[in-house]
Amino acid sequence: QLSLQLPINLQQRAPPNSTNKMSGIKLSGDSSGTTTTGGMTVREMTRLERIGAHSHIRGLGLDDGLQPRKGGSQGMVGQAKARKAVGVIYRMINEGKIGGRAILLAGKPGTGKTA
């Protein structure tokens, strides 16, 4: 029997003893967050730590006026104009002006689009 631990969004978790309509796989589970399917057990993880290539970046390094900080840049180095532009977009999303729309970041490799 194979056992996997995967993070599962509680809102998207299938109810116990239900059938997945897309794959026709029978799921059985209980209230403990454990689901069994085809001899494979999946347990819900309550905490997930993300360690990745950009885990050192904590923000855009901008002050409240969207100007680059002189001291700590929160992990972002250079690209002051790009950081300010992303700060404007971030502020508009928080104010609800452009929520639900996609934004495409374009640029040369290594310019921090993924960060």
XYZ file of C-alpha atoms in Angstrom:
115
model
C 0.000 0.000 0.000
C 1.346 3.413 -1.020
C 0.919 6.361 1.361
C 1.242 9.980 0.185
C 1.032 13.214 2.130
C -0.360 16.052 0.047
C -1.698 19.483 1.008
C -5.433 19.498 0.304
C -7.606 22.597 0.251
C -10.480 21.863 2.625
C -12.959 23.587 0.311
C -12.009 21.326 -2.602
C -11.816 18.017 -0.715
C -14.324 15.451 -1.915
C -16.845 14.253 0.668
C -16.242 10.788 2.146
C -17.358 7.840 0.002
C -17.870 9.881 -3.184
C -16.957 9.200 -6.813
C -14.713 11.528 -8.787
C -16.811 12.371 -11.881
C -13.838 13.026 -14.151
C -11.912 9.833 -13.453
C -14.601 7.564 -12.025
C -12.311 6.726 -9.077
C -14.091 5.685 -5.909
C -12.903 7.726 -2.915
C -13.457 6.632 0.639
C -12.547 8.736 3.622
C -13.294 9.700 7.171
C -13.395 12.873 9.231
C -9.686 12.608 10.147
C -8.596 13.967 6.759
C -7.482 10.579 5.376
C -8.720 9.527 1.923
C -8.193 6.112 0.319
C -8.399 5.471 -3.416
C -7.335 2.335 -5.271
C -5.067 1.086 -2.458
C -3.420 4.503 -2.069
C -3.867 6.518 1.132
C -3.665 10.309 1.065
C -3.489 12.136 4.392
C -4.167 15.822 4.735
C -1.293 17.943 6.005
C -2.250 20.754 8.316
C 0.937 22.761 7.777
C 3.022 23.217 4.649
C 6.357 25.010 4.690
C 7.394 26.462 1.376
C 11.097 26.495 0.737
C 11.900 27.540 -2.774
C 14.242 29.527 -4.943
C 12.588 32.803 -3.953
C 11.761 32.116 -0.302
C 14.138 34.908 0.770
C 11.937 37.575 -0.833
C 9.496 39.075 1.656
C 8.162 42.044 -0.305
C 8.860 44.527 -3.077
C 11.134 46.775 -1.008
C 8.855 49.801 -1.453
C 7.715 52.361 1.091
C 4.102 53.570 1.428
C 4.663 56.083 -1.388
C 5.769 53.231 -3.713
C 9.359 54.498 -3.711
C 12.242 51.998 -3.366
C 13.535 51.777 0.207
C 17.064 53.020 0.818
C 17.923 50.487 3.541
C 16.295 47.073 3.477
C 14.881 45.977 0.157
C 13.133 42.854 1.556
C 15.182 40.608 -0.734
C 14.635 42.512 -3.991
C 17.745 44.054 -5.555
C 17.701 46.561 -8.410
C 14.813 46.916 -10.884
C 13.452 50.002 -9.073
C 11.062 50.970 -11.910
C 9.719 47.426 -12.246
C 9.210 47.137 -8.476
C 7.315 50.433 -8.454
C 5.107 49.250 -11.356
C 4.301 45.993 -9.560
C 3.608 48.029 -6.401
C 0.995 50.062 -8.307
C -0.636 46.851 -9.564
C -0.541 45.344 -6.061
C -2.221 48.436 -4.610
C -4.935 48.378 -7.303
C -5.679 44.702 -6.563
C -5.949 45.424 -2.827
C -8.322 48.320 -3.517
C -10.518 46.048 -5.666
C -9.965 47.997 -8.879
C -8.571 45.158 -11.016
C -9.448 42.013 -9.070
C -10.123 38.869 -11.088
C -8.012 39.851 -14.073
C -4.746 38.377 -15.311
C -1.491 40.302 -15.465
C 1.369 39.262 -17.746
C 4.896 40.141 -16.640
C 7.279 40.180 -19.606
C 11.017 40.695 -19.697
C 14.427 39.205 -20.255
C 15.537 36.093 -18.356
C 16.880 36.773 -14.879
C 15.008 40.038 -14.314
C 12.917 38.775 -11.389
C 9.547 38.064 -12.986
C 9.025 34.876 -10.987
C 10.130 36.330 -7.674
